[in-house]
């Protein structure tokens, strides 16, 4: 077990180094931040002075080494646009994105697994086939279009829900949440559905496929032959074995929710790190862009590491292979 964990941690660290190198290399081609920071009356001396202050006159390996050193210490530099520490800006914006991702993930997992089990058990029923047909909408339509359609229906036509913003929030130390206010809860509904709909339909179809496969196994027939109740067979024996391969895909989808929140935040003007990244691209704010990609990478790698450990703990075959390797 310890060997497995150490190997996964080493692989995760290597992935973060590669992502940081690729991201930092790409930012050299998005433009010169000096153009946005100085006015039209700038002189060559002003450009040279600011480039020296920002460290842009140094060789690329030196810039990358300083970036990694600062990232390890939690210091991502100063935003070229706002003139504030990037870490401070991320702390302000992260609660909005994490809250949106958490609600979307909860919606995707609970509804997805529930509907997946239902459509597998009632595979020949009218309602199950109707759900599977409607689920094609979540798989086929792009996220931004789903968001626009929801805004048009529930905000413009019906006027039930707000079309943008986060609503009123309550500050609990450095954390801010809209879950404790009515306007915050209303503002969270449309973005969370938009962000979690694709993942929900994907999880639902995956659970259904895996459950149908499990229900055809011999041990399920044997459990029924023993006279066990259908509820016990479906939820204790079948569902438990269905979730083993689903865990990996679900973990990746949770990472995707955080990464692709950038589209949903742009559509709904949600004040999270995704919208911050879009604004940073427009103003070539390299420290903010680099910090955002590193933050997303850390979340992705962390989630994948947790999924690997859960998979190792749940699936006895992996533990047997590990013991056999010794």
GROMACS .gro file of C-alpha atoms in nm:
model
  326
    1UNK     CA    1   0.000   0.000   0.000
    2UNK     CA    2   0.277   0.241   0.093
    3UNK     CA    3   0.466   0.164  -0.227
    4UNK     CA    4   0.150   0.228  -0.429
    5UNK     CA    5   0.093   0.566  -0.260
    6UNK     CA    6   0.457   0.678  -0.303
    7UNK     CA    7   0.451   0.586  -0.672
    8UNK     CA    8   0.127   0.777  -0.730
    9UNK     CA    9   0.255   1.084  -0.543
   10UNK     CA   10   0.576   1.083  -0.748
   11UNK     CA   11   0.379   1.058  -1.071
   12UNK     CA   12   0.152   1.342  -0.960
   13UNK     CA   13   0.448   1.568  -0.884
   14UNK     CA   14   0.597   1.490  -1.226
   15UNK     CA   15   0.268   1.579  -1.397
   16UNK     CA   16   0.256   1.913  -1.215
   17UNK     CA   17   0.611   1.996  -1.327
   18UNK     CA   18   0.527   1.919  -1.690
   19UNK     CA   19   0.201   2.118  -1.678
   20UNK     CA   20   0.380   2.413  -1.525
   21UNK     CA   21   0.647   2.404  -1.795
   22UNK     CA   22   0.395   2.381  -2.081
   23UNK     CA   23   0.174   2.654  -1.939
   24UNK     CA   24   0.463   2.890  -1.869
   25UNK     CA   25   0.599   2.829  -2.221
   26UNK     CA   26   0.263   2.902  -2.387
   27UNK     CA   27   0.228   3.234  -2.210
   28UNK     CA   28   0.533   3.366  -2.396
   29UNK     CA   29   0.323   3.369  -2.715
   30UNK     CA   30  -0.001   3.530  -2.590
   31UNK     CA   31   0.138   3.882  -2.611
   32UNK     CA   32   0.347   4.134  -2.422
   33UNK     CA   33   0.192   4.252  -2.091
   34UNK     CA   34   0.392   4.573  -2.115
   35UNK     CA   35   0.162   4.689  -2.395
   36UNK     CA   36  -0.139   4.686  -2.160
   37UNK     CA   37   0.038   4.823  -1.855
   38UNK     CA   38   0.187   5.136  -2.012
   39UNK     CA   39   0.004   5.407  -2.200
   40UNK     CA   40   0.063   5.533  -2.550
   41UNK     CA   41   0.305   5.800  -2.427
   42UNK     CA   42   0.549   5.541  -2.296
   43UNK     CA   43   0.917   5.569  -2.375
   44UNK     CA   44   1.179   5.303  -2.435
   45UNK     CA   45   1.319   5.378  -2.091
   46UNK     CA   46   0.979   5.316  -1.930
   47UNK     CA   47   0.946   4.984  -2.114
   48UNK     CA   48   1.295   4.872  -2.011
   49UNK     CA   49   1.239   4.975  -1.648
   50UNK     CA   50   0.908   4.791  -1.616
   51UNK     CA   51   1.042   4.484  -1.793
   52UNK     CA   52   1.329   4.473  -1.542
   53UNK     CA   53   1.093   4.519  -1.245
   54UNK     CA   54   0.876   4.229  -1.362
   55UNK     CA   55   1.174   4.007  -1.437
   56UNK     CA   56   1.077   3.970  -1.803
   57UNK     CA   57   1.429   4.055  -1.914
   58UNK     CA   58   1.567   3.737  -1.758
   59UNK     CA   59   1.618   3.410  -1.949
   60UNK     CA   60   1.325   3.171  -1.966
   61UNK     CA   61   1.482   2.901  -1.740
   62UNK     CA   62   1.540   3.161  -1.470
   63UNK     CA   63   1.180   3.288  -1.493
   64UNK     CA   64   1.045   2.933  -1.479
   65UNK     CA   65   1.262   2.841  -1.180
   66UNK     CA   66   1.146   3.149  -0.990
   67UNK     CA   67   0.786   3.068  -1.079
   68UNK     CA   68   0.818   2.712  -0.944
   69UNK     CA   69   0.988   2.833  -0.629
   70UNK     CA   70   0.712   3.087  -0.570
   71UNK     CA   71   0.440   2.833  -0.648
   72UNK     CA   72   0.577   2.593  -0.387
   73UNK     CA   73   0.572   2.876  -0.134
   74UNK     CA   74   0.222   2.983  -0.240
   75UNK     CA   75   0.354   3.306  -0.392
   76UNK     CA   76   0.247   3.348  -0.756
   77UNK     CA   77   0.369   3.705  -0.789
   78UNK     CA   78   0.173   4.024  -0.847
   79UNK     CA   79  -0.108   4.067  -1.098
   80UNK     CA   80  -0.001   4.289  -1.387
   81UNK     CA   81  -0.354   4.426  -1.418
   82UNK     CA   82  -0.462   4.479  -1.055
   83UNK     CA   83  -0.125   4.530  -0.893
   84UNK     CA   84  -0.218   4.292  -0.608
   85UNK     CA   85  -0.072   3.957  -0.501
   86UNK     CA   86  -0.218   3.678  -0.714
   87UNK     CA   87  -0.266   3.456  -0.411
   88UNK     CA   88  -0.486   3.719  -0.250
   89UNK     CA   89  -0.700   3.746  -0.565
   90UNK     CA   90  -0.738   3.367  -0.589
   91UNK     CA   91  -0.848   3.345  -0.225
   92UNK     CA   92  -1.122   3.598  -0.301
   93UNK     CA   93  -1.242   3.419  -0.615
   94UNK     CA   94  -1.191   3.052  -0.522
   95UNK     CA   95  -1.494   3.017  -0.288
   96UNK     CA   96  -1.734   3.105  -0.571
   97UNK     CA   97  -1.586   2.846  -0.807
   98UNK     CA   98  -1.550   2.573  -0.545
   99UNK     CA   99  -1.906   2.626  -0.424
  100UNK     CA  100  -2.039   2.609  -0.779
  101UNK     CA  101  -1.831   2.298  -0.852
  102UNK     CA  102  -1.940   2.128  -0.527
  103UNK     CA  103  -2.310   2.183  -0.592
  104UNK     CA  104  -2.273   2.078  -0.957
  105UNK     CA  105  -2.078   1.767  -0.858
  106UNK     CA  106  -2.336   1.670  -0.596
  107UNK     CA  107  -2.612   1.719  -0.854
  108UNK     CA  108  -2.427   1.514  -1.117
  109UNK     CA  109  -2.337   1.224  -0.887
  110UNK     CA  110  -2.663   1.183  -0.697
  111UNK     CA  111  -2.899   1.233  -0.991
  112UNK     CA  112  -2.669   1.048  -1.232
  113UNK     CA  113  -2.630   0.737  -1.017
  114UNK     CA  114  -2.999   0.738  -0.921
  115UNK     CA  115  -3.123   0.764  -1.277
  116UNK     CA  116  -2.861   0.517  -1.397
  117UNK     CA  117  -2.979   0.253  -1.150
  118UNK     CA  118  -3.344   0.323  -1.230
  119UNK     CA  119  -3.301   0.299  -1.607
  120UNK     CA  120  -3.104  -0.025  -1.565
  121UNK     CA  121  -3.361  -0.191  -1.341
  122UNK     CA  122  -3.655  -0.069  -1.553
  123UNK     CA  123  -3.473  -0.096  -1.885
  124UNK     CA  124  -3.786  -0.189  -2.082
  125UNK     CA  125  -4.014   0.067  -1.916
  126UNK     CA  126  -4.149   0.374  -2.093
  127UNK     CA  127  -4.012   0.617  -1.832
  128UNK     CA  128  -3.663   0.465  -1.848
  129UNK     CA  129  -3.654   0.491  -2.227
  130UNK     CA  130  -3.785   0.847  -2.207
  131UNK     CA  131  -3.509   0.942  -1.963
  132UNK     CA  132  -3.245   0.789  -2.189
  133UNK     CA  133  -3.380   0.982  -2.488
  134UNK     CA  134  -3.387   1.313  -2.300
  135UNK     CA  135  -3.035   1.251  -2.167
  136UNK     CA  136  -2.905   1.291  -2.522
  137UNK     CA  137  -2.968   1.665  -2.480
  138UNK     CA  138  -2.716   1.686  -2.199
  139UNK     CA  139  -2.459   1.492  -2.398
  140UNK     CA  140  -2.510   1.664  -2.734
  141UNK     CA  141  -2.560   2.034  -2.656
  142UNK     CA  142  -2.256   2.245  -2.564
  143UNK     CA  143  -2.244   2.392  -2.215
  144UNK     CA  144  -2.274   2.755  -2.319
  145UNK     CA  145  -2.586   2.683  -2.526
  146UNK     CA  146  -2.750   2.500  -2.235
  147UNK     CA  147  -2.677   2.799  -2.014
  148UNK     CA  148  -2.825   3.046  -2.265
  149UNK     CA  149  -3.140   2.833  -2.305
  150UNK     CA  150  -3.186   2.812  -1.927
  151UNK     CA  151  -3.138   3.187  -1.892
  152UNK     CA  152  -3.392   3.256  -2.164
  153UNK     CA  153  -3.652   3.019  -2.013
  154UNK     CA  154  -3.619   3.074  -1.638
  155UNK     CA  155  -3.484   3.431  -1.625
  156UNK     CA  156  -3.626   3.607  -1.931
  157UNK     CA  157  -3.956   3.429  -2.001
  158UNK     CA  158  -4.060   3.308  -1.656
  159UNK     CA  159  -3.858   3.552  -1.445
  160UNK     CA  160  -3.810   3.297  -1.167
  161UNK     CA  161  -3.432   3.301  -1.135
  162UNK     CA  162  -3.152   3.557  -1.184
  163UNK     CA  163  -2.955   3.544  -1.507
  164UNK     CA  164  -2.613   3.652  -1.376
  165UNK     CA  165  -2.412   3.715  -1.064
  166UNK     CA  166  -2.381   3.530  -0.736
  167UNK     CA  167  -2.645   3.706  -0.530
  168UNK     CA  168  -2.593   3.802  -0.164
  169UNK     CA  169  -2.316   3.618   0.017
  170UNK     CA  170  -2.223   3.564   0.380
  171UNK     CA  171  -1.858   3.596   0.481
  172UNK     CA  172  -1.728   3.330   0.720
  173UNK     CA  173  -1.371   3.438   0.775
  174UNK     CA  174  -1.192   3.428   0.438
  175UNK     CA  175  -1.467   3.208   0.292
  176UNK     CA  176  -1.777   3.354   0.130
  177UNK     CA  177  -2.090   3.151   0.059
  178UNK     CA  178  -2.424   3.215  -0.103
  179UNK     CA  179  -2.582   2.900   0.041
  180UNK     CA  180  -2.703   3.091   0.347
  181UNK     CA  181  -2.906   3.353   0.159
  182UNK     CA  182  -3.216   3.316  -0.057
  183UNK     CA  183  -3.076   3.525  -0.342
  184UNK     CA  184  -2.751   3.326  -0.330
  185UNK     CA  185  -2.939   2.997  -0.354
  186UNK     CA  186  -3.147   3.124  -0.646
  187UNK     CA  187  -2.838   3.251  -0.828
  188UNK     CA  188  -2.671   2.910  -0.783
  189UNK     CA  189  -2.945   2.700  -0.946
  190UNK     CA  190  -2.898   2.779  -1.316
  191UNK     CA  191  -2.514   2.775  -1.319
  192UNK     CA  192  -2.497   2.449  -1.123
  193UNK     CA  193  -2.744   2.275  -1.356
  194UNK     CA  194  -2.558   2.408  -1.661
  195UNK     CA  195  -2.222   2.293  -1.531
  196UNK     CA  196  -2.335   1.954  -1.399
  197UNK     CA  197  -2.580   1.847  -1.670
  198UNK     CA  198  -2.322   1.693  -1.904
  199UNK     CA  199  -2.146   1.509  -1.621
  200UNK     CA  200  -2.481   1.390  -1.485
  201UNK     CA  201  -2.590   1.237  -1.815
  202UNK     CA  202  -2.248   1.079  -1.866
  203UNK     CA  203  -2.251   0.923  -1.519
  204UNK     CA  204  -2.609   0.807  -1.566
  205UNK     CA  205  -2.537   0.630  -1.893
  206UNK     CA  206  -2.219   0.477  -1.754
  207UNK     CA  207  -2.393   0.348  -1.440
  208UNK     CA  208  -2.674   0.205  -1.651
  209UNK     CA  209  -2.432   0.025  -1.883
  210UNK     CA  210  -2.224  -0.118  -1.597
  211UNK     CA  211  -2.530  -0.220  -1.398
  212UNK     CA  212  -2.684  -0.404  -1.691
  213UNK     CA  213  -2.357  -0.590  -1.733
  214UNK     CA  214  -2.344  -0.681  -1.363
  215UNK     CA  215  -2.708  -0.795  -1.358
  216UNK     CA  216  -2.620  -1.057  -1.622
  217UNK     CA  217  -2.348  -1.215  -1.406
  218UNK     CA  218  -2.387  -1.563  -1.258
  219UNK     CA  219  -2.356  -1.451  -0.896
  220UNK     CA  220  -2.660  -1.226  -0.942
  221UNK     CA  221  -2.860  -1.521  -1.072
  222UNK     CA  222  -2.738  -1.725  -0.776
  223UNK     CA  223  -2.843  -1.451  -0.533
  224UNK     CA  224  -3.190  -1.450  -0.684
  225UNK     CA  225  -3.203  -1.829  -0.673
  226UNK     CA  226  -3.131  -1.814  -0.300
  227UNK     CA  227  -3.451  -1.620  -0.258
  228UNK     CA  228  -3.298  -1.280  -0.177
  229UNK     CA  229  -3.525  -0.982  -0.219
  230UNK     CA  230  -3.494  -0.795  -0.546
  231UNK     CA  231  -3.406  -0.476  -0.358
  232UNK     CA  232  -3.118  -0.652  -0.183
  233UNK     CA  233  -2.992  -0.801  -0.509
  234UNK     CA  234  -3.003  -0.470  -0.695
  235UNK     CA  235  -2.861  -0.237  -0.432
  236UNK     CA  236  -2.640  -0.459  -0.216
  237UNK     CA  237  -2.486  -0.694  -0.471
  238UNK     CA  238  -2.525  -0.531  -0.814
  239UNK     CA  239  -2.479  -0.162  -0.732
  240UNK     CA  240  -2.174  -0.223  -0.515
  241UNK     CA  241  -1.990  -0.395  -0.799
  242UNK     CA  242  -2.119  -0.145  -1.053
  243UNK     CA  243  -1.958   0.150  -0.875
  244UNK     CA  244  -1.604   0.009  -0.886
  245UNK     CA  245  -1.531   0.111  -1.249
  246UNK     CA  246  -1.758   0.415  -1.221
  247UNK     CA  247  -1.541   0.572  -0.951
  248UNK     CA  248  -1.256   0.646  -1.193
  249UNK     CA  249  -1.474   0.820  -1.450
  250UNK     CA  250  -1.664   1.008  -1.179
  251UNK     CA  251  -1.339   1.139  -1.034
  252UNK     CA  252  -1.227   1.265  -1.375
  253UNK     CA  253  -1.565   1.431  -1.426
  254UNK     CA  254  -1.535   1.612  -1.094
  255UNK     CA  255  -1.203   1.749  -1.213
  256UNK     CA  256  -1.367   1.850  -1.539
  257UNK     CA  257  -1.636   2.038  -1.348
  258UNK     CA  258  -1.372   2.257  -1.187
  259UNK     CA  259  -1.172   2.301  -1.506
  260UNK     CA  260  -1.466   2.375  -1.738
  261UNK     CA  261  -1.641   2.604  -1.492
  262UNK     CA  262  -1.470   2.874  -1.696
  263UNK     CA  263  -1.744   2.849  -1.963
  264UNK     CA  264  -2.031   2.854  -1.716
  265UNK     CA  265  -1.879   3.143  -1.522
  266UNK     CA  266  -1.848   3.343  -1.842
  267UNK     CA  267  -2.209   3.281  -1.945
  268UNK     CA  268  -2.351   3.367  -1.601
  269UNK     CA  269  -2.084   3.625  -1.508
  270UNK     CA  270  -2.011   3.417  -1.201
  271UNK     CA  271  -1.732   3.586  -0.998
  272UNK     CA  272  -1.501   3.285  -0.977
  273UNK     CA  273  -1.150   3.198  -1.089
  274UNK     CA  274  -1.274   3.095  -1.436
  275UNK     CA  275  -1.398   3.445  -1.515
  276UNK     CA  276  -1.078   3.580  -1.362
  277UNK     CA  277  -0.879   3.369  -1.609
  278UNK     CA  278  -1.077   3.502  -1.906
  279UNK     CA  279  -1.009   3.860  -1.799
  280UNK     CA  280  -0.643   3.774  -1.743
  281UNK     CA  281  -0.614   3.649  -2.103
  282UNK     CA  282  -0.756   3.974  -2.237
  283UNK     CA  283  -0.500   4.179  -2.042
  284UNK     CA  284  -0.210   3.929  -2.079
  285UNK     CA  285  -0.188   3.896  -1.700
  286UNK     CA  286   0.067   3.615  -1.702
  287UNK     CA  287   0.095   3.560  -1.322
  288UNK     CA  288  -0.283   3.513  -1.293
  289UNK     CA  289  -0.298   3.279  -1.594
  290UNK     CA  290  -0.008   3.068  -1.466
  291UNK     CA  291  -0.153   3.052  -1.115
  292UNK     CA  292  -0.493   2.950  -1.249
  293UNK     CA  293  -0.356   2.664  -1.458
  294UNK     CA  294  -0.139   2.542  -1.172
  295UNK     CA  295  -0.438   2.556  -0.936
  296UNK     CA  296  -0.652   2.353  -1.178
  297UNK     CA  297  -0.368   2.107  -1.229
  298UNK     CA  298  -0.326   2.058  -0.855
  299UNK     CA  299  -0.701   1.992  -0.822
  300UNK     CA  300  -0.701   1.748  -1.113
  301UNK     CA  301  -0.397   1.561  -0.986
  302UNK     CA  302  -0.531   1.560  -0.630
  303UNK     CA  303  -0.867   1.421  -0.737
  304UNK     CA  304  -0.702   1.154  -0.952
  305UNK     CA  305  -0.477   1.056  -0.660
  306UNK     CA  306  -0.779   1.021  -0.430
  307UNK     CA  307  -0.961   0.817  -0.696
  308UNK     CA  308  -0.663   0.583  -0.734
  309UNK     CA  309  -0.649   0.529  -0.357
  310UNK     CA  310  -1.024   0.466  -0.338
  311UNK     CA  311  -1.004   0.226  -0.630
  312UNK     CA  312  -0.721   0.042  -0.456
  313UNK     CA  313  -0.922   0.025  -0.132
  314UNK     CA  314  -1.247  -0.090  -0.296
  315UNK     CA  315  -1.121  -0.340  -0.554
  316UNK     CA  316  -0.967  -0.644  -0.379
  317UNK     CA  317  -0.808  -0.756  -0.706
  318UNK     CA  318  -0.563  -0.464  -0.696
  319UNK     CA  319  -0.464  -0.548  -0.339
  320UNK     CA  320  -0.413  -0.910  -0.441
  321UNK     CA  321  -0.195  -0.806  -0.735
  322UNK     CA  322   0.007  -0.580  -0.506
  323UNK     CA  323   0.067  -0.865  -0.262
  324UNK     CA  324   0.152  -1.100  -0.549
  325UNK     CA  325   0.410  -0.854  -0.682
  326UNK     CA  326   0.590  -0.869  -0.350
   0.00000   0.00000   0.00000
